[in-house]
Tab-separated table of C-alpha atoms in Angstrom:
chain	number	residue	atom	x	y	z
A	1	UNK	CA	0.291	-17.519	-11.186
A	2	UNK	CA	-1.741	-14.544	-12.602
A	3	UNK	CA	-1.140	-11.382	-10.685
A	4	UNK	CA	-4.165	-9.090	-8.701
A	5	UNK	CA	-5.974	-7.557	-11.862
A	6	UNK	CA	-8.577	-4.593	-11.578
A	7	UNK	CA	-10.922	-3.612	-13.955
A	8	UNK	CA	-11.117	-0.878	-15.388
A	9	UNK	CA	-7.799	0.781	-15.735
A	10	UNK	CA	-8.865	4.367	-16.772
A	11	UNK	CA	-12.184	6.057	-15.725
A	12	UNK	CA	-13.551	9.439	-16.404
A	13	UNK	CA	-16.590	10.037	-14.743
A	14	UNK	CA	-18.704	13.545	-13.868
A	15	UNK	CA	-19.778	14.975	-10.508
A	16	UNK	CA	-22.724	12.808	-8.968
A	17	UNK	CA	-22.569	10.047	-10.975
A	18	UNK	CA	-21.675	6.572	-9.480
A	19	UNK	CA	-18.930	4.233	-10.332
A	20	UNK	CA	-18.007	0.506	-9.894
A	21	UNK	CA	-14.692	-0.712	-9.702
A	22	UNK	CA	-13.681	-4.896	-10.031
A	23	UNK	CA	-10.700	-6.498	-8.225
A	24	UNK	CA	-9.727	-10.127	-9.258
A	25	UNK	CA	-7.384	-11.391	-6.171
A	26	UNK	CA	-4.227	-13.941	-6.803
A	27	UNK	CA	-5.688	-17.403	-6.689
A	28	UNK	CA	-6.598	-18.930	-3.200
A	29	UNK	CA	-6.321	-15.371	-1.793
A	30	UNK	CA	-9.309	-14.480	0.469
A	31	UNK	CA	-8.243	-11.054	1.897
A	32	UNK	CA	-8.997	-8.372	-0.548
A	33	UNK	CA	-8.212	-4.760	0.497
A	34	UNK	CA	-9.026	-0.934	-1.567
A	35	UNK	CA	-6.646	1.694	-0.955
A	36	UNK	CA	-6.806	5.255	-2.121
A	37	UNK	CA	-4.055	7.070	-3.669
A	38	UNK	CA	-3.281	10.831	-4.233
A	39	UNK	CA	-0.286	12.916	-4.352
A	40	UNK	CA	0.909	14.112	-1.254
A	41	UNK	CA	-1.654	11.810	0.775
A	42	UNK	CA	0.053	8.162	0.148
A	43	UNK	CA	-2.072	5.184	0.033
A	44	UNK	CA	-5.251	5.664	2.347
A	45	UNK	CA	-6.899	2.042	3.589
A	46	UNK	CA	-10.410	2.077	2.596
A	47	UNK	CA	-11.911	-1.418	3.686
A	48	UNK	CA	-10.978	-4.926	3.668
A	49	UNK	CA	-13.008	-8.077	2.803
A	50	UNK	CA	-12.222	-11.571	3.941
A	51	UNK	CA	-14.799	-14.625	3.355
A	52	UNK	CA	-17.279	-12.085	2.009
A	53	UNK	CA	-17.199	-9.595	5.139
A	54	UNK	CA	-15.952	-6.608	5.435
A	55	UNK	CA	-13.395	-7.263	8.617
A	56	UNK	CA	-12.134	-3.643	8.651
A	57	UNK	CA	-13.132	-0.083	7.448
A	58	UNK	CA	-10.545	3.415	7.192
A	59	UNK	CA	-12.348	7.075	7.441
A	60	UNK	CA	-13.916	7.464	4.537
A	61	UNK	CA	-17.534	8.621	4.040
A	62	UNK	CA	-20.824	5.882	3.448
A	63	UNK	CA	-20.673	6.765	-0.602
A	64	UNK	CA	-17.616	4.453	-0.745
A	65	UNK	CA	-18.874	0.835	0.115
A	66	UNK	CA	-17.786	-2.680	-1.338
A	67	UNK	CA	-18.548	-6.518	-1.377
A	68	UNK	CA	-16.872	-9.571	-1.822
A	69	UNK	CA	-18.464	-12.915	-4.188
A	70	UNK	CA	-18.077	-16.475	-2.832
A	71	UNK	CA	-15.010	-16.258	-5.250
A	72	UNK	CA	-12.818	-13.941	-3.633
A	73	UNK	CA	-13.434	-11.362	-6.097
A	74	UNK	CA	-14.079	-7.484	-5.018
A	75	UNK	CA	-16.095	-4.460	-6.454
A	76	UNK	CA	-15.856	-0.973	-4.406
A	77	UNK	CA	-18.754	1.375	-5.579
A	78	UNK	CA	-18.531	5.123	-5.148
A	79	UNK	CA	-21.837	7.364	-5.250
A	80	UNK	CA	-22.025	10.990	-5.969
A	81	UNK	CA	-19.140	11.488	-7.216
A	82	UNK	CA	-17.073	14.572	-5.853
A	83	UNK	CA	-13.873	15.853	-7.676
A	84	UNK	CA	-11.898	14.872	-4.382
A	85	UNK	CA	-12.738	11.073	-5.431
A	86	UNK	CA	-10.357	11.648	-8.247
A	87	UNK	CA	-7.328	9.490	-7.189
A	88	UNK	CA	-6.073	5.646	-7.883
A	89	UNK	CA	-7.753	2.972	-6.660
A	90	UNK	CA	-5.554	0.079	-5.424
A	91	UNK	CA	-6.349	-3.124	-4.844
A	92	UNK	CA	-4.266	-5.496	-2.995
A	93	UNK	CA	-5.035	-9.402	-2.022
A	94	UNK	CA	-3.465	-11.120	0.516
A	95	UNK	CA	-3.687	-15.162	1.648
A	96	UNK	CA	-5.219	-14.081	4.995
A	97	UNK	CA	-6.293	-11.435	7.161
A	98	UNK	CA	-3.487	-8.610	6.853
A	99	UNK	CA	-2.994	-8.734	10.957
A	100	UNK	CA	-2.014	-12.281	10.751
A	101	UNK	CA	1.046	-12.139	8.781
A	102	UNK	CA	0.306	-11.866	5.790
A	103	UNK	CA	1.681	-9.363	2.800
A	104	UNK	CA	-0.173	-7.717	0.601
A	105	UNK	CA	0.206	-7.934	-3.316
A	106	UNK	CA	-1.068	-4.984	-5.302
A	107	UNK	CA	-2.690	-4.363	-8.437
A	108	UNK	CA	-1.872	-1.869	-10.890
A	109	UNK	CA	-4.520	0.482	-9.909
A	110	UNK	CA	-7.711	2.177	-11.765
A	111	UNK	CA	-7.717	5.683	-12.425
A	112	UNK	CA	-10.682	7.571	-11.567
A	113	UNK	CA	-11.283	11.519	-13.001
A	114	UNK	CA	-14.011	13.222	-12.197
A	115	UNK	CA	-14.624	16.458	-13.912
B	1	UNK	CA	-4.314	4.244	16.223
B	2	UNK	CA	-1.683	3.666	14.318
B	3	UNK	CA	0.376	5.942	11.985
B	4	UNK	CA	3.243	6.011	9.584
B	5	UNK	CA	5.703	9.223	9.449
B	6	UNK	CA	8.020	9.628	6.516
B	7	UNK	CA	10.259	12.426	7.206
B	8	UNK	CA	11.497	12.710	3.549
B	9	UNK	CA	9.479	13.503	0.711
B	10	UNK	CA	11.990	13.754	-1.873
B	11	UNK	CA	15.228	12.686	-2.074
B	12	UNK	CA	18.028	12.731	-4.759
B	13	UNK	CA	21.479	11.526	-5.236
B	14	UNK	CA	24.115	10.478	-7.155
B	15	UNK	CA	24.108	6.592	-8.393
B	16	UNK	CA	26.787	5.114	-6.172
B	17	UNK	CA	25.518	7.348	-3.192
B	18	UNK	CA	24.328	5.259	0.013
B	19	UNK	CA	20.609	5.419	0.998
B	20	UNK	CA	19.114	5.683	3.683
B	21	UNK	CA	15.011	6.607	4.229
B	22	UNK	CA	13.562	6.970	6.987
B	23	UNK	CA	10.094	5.344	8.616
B	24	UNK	CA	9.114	6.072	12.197
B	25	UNK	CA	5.679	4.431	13.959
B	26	UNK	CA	3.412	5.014	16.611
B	27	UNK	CA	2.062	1.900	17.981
B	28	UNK	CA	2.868	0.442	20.847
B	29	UNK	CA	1.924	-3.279	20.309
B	30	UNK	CA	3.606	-6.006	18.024
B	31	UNK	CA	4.242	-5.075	14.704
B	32	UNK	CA	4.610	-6.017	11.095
B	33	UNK	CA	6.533	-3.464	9.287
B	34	UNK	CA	6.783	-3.387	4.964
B	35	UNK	CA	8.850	-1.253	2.748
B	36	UNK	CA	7.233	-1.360	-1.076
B	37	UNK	CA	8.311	0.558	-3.913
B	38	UNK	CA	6.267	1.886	-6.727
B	39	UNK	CA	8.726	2.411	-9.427
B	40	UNK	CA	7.384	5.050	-12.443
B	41	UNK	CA	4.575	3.083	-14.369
B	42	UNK	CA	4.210	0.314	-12.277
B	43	UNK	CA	2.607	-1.739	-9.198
B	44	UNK	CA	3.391	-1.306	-5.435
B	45	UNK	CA	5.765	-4.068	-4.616
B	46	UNK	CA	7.462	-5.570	-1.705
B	47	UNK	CA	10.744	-4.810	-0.756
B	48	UNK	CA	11.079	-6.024	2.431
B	49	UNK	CA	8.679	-7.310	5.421
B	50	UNK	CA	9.464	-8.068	9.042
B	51	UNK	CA	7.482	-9.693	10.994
B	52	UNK	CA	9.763	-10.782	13.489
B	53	UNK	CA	12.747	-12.407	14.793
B	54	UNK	CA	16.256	-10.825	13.333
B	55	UNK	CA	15.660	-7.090	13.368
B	56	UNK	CA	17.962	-6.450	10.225
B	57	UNK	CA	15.833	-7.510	7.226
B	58	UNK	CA	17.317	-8.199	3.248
B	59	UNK	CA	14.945	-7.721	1.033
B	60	UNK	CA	15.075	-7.646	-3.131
B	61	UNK	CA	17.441	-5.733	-4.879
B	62	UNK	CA	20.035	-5.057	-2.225
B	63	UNK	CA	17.773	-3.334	0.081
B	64	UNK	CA	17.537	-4.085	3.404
B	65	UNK	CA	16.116	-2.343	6.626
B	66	UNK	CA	16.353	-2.292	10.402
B	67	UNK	CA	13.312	-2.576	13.159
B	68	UNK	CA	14.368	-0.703	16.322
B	69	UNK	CA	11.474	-1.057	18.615
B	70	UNK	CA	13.044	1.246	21.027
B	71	UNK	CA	12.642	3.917	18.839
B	72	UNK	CA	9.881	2.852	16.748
B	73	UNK	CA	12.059	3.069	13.497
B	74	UNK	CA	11.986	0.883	10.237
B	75	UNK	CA	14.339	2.903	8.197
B	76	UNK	CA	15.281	1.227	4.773
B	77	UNK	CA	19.336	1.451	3.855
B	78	UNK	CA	21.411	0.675	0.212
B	79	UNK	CA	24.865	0.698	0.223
B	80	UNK	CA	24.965	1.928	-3.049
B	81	UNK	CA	22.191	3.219	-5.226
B	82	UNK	CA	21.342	2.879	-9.042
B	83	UNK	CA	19.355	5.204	-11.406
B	84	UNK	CA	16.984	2.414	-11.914
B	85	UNK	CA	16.040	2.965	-7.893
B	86	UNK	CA	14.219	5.886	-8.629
B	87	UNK	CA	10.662	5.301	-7.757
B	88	UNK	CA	8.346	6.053	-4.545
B	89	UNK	CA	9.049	4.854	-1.694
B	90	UNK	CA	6.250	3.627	1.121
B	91	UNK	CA	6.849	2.404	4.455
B	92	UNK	CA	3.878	0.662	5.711
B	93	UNK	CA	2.452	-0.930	9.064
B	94	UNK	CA	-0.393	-2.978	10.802
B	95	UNK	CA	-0.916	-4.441	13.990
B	96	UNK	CA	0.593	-8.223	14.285
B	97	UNK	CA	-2.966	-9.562	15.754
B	98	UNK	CA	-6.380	-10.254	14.274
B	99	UNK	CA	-8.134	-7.523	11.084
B	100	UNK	CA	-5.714	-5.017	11.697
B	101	UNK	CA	-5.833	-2.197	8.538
B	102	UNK	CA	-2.191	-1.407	7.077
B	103	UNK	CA	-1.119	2.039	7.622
B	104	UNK	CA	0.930	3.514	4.899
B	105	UNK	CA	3.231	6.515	4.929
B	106	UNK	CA	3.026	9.284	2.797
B	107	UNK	CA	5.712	8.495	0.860
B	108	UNK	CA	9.639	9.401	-0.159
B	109	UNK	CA	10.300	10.148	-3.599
B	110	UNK	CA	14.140	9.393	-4.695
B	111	UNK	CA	15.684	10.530	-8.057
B	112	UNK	CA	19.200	9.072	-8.939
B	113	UNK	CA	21.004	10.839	-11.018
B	114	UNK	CA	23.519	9.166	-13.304
């Protein structure tokens, strides 16, 4: 079974610009969640999607959003770009909701730069 | 709200040195607790989940870790450690109810040194 892939690995991007990342889940995963990683900081929870909601949201300002298709699949748009956005996205997908028991499987990760 | 302390941020030893990192909560409802690793290169993966039932928990590679709800403490343990365990560390936690967000901790670094 094909692992959680995200698309694209490597980004460089400038200040104020906009950017959209793609998650493909594991097959007949629903839950898809974006994590931000820095140094020092961890992995911060940015949102999770399950049947095409968004079921939970962490602290981060409205220029990060995201969606999920009918197919499980998940994009997580940033707008106007800051240098603090600079980081690894994660994405991790999970057979349900991650309060019901379920683990989370992660994907290698796309790495934004903005300059 | 939850949160995830990891009191050390980098550790080294020898190989054949015992492990032991440690993962402290603050929640006080049921629990599912995670240890993943990010070795250097590659993806976050599982070590070891609990979600409940026996409180001592094997996971891969001769890891294994032990839920004390008294003291709100997941703390991951080897017996003996190999230069291929050096990666990152994460210890990781949600509520066990509902769309509960996983809190992460910041992370432990551990170098082995051959």
């Amino acid at each position: 079974k094909a692992g959680v892939t995200q698309t694209p690995r490597y980004l460089i991007k400038t200040r104020g610009q906009q950017v959209t990342l793609s998650c493909s889940p594991i097959s007949g995963h629903r839950s898809v969640s974006w994590y931000q990683q820095t140094p020092g900081q961890g992995l911060q929870f940015l949102f999770e999607y399950f049947s095409e909601t968004q079921r939970n949201k962490g602290n981060f300002p409205g220029r990060f959003s995201g969606r999920q298709f009918s197919n499980s699949r998940s994009e997580m748009n940033v707008s106007t770009l800051e240098l603090g956005d600079s980081a690894l996205y994660l994405c991790a997908s999970s057979l349900g909701t991650t309060g019901n028991y379920n683990e989370q499987f992660f994907g290698p990760g796309t790495r934004l730069t903005v300059l | 709200a939850q949160s995830v302390s990891q009191h050390n941020h980098h550790v080294i030893l020898s190989e054949a040195a015992s492990l032991e990192l440690g993962c402290n909560y603050s929640y006080g409802g049921t629990v599912n607790l995670f240890w993943y690793v990010q070795y250097p290169g590659q993806h976050l993966q599982l070590l070891l989940k609990y979600f409940s039932g026996d409180p001592l928990v094997k996971g891969i590679k001769g890891f294994e870790a032990e839920f004390i709800k008294s003291k709100f403490s997941f703390n991951l343990r080897k017996p003996s450690v190999q230069w291929s365990d050096t990666a990152e560390y994460f210890c990781a936690v949600n509520a066990a109810r509902g769309y509960q967000k996983v809190t992460f901790g910041t992370g432990t670094k551990l170098q082995v040194i051959p």
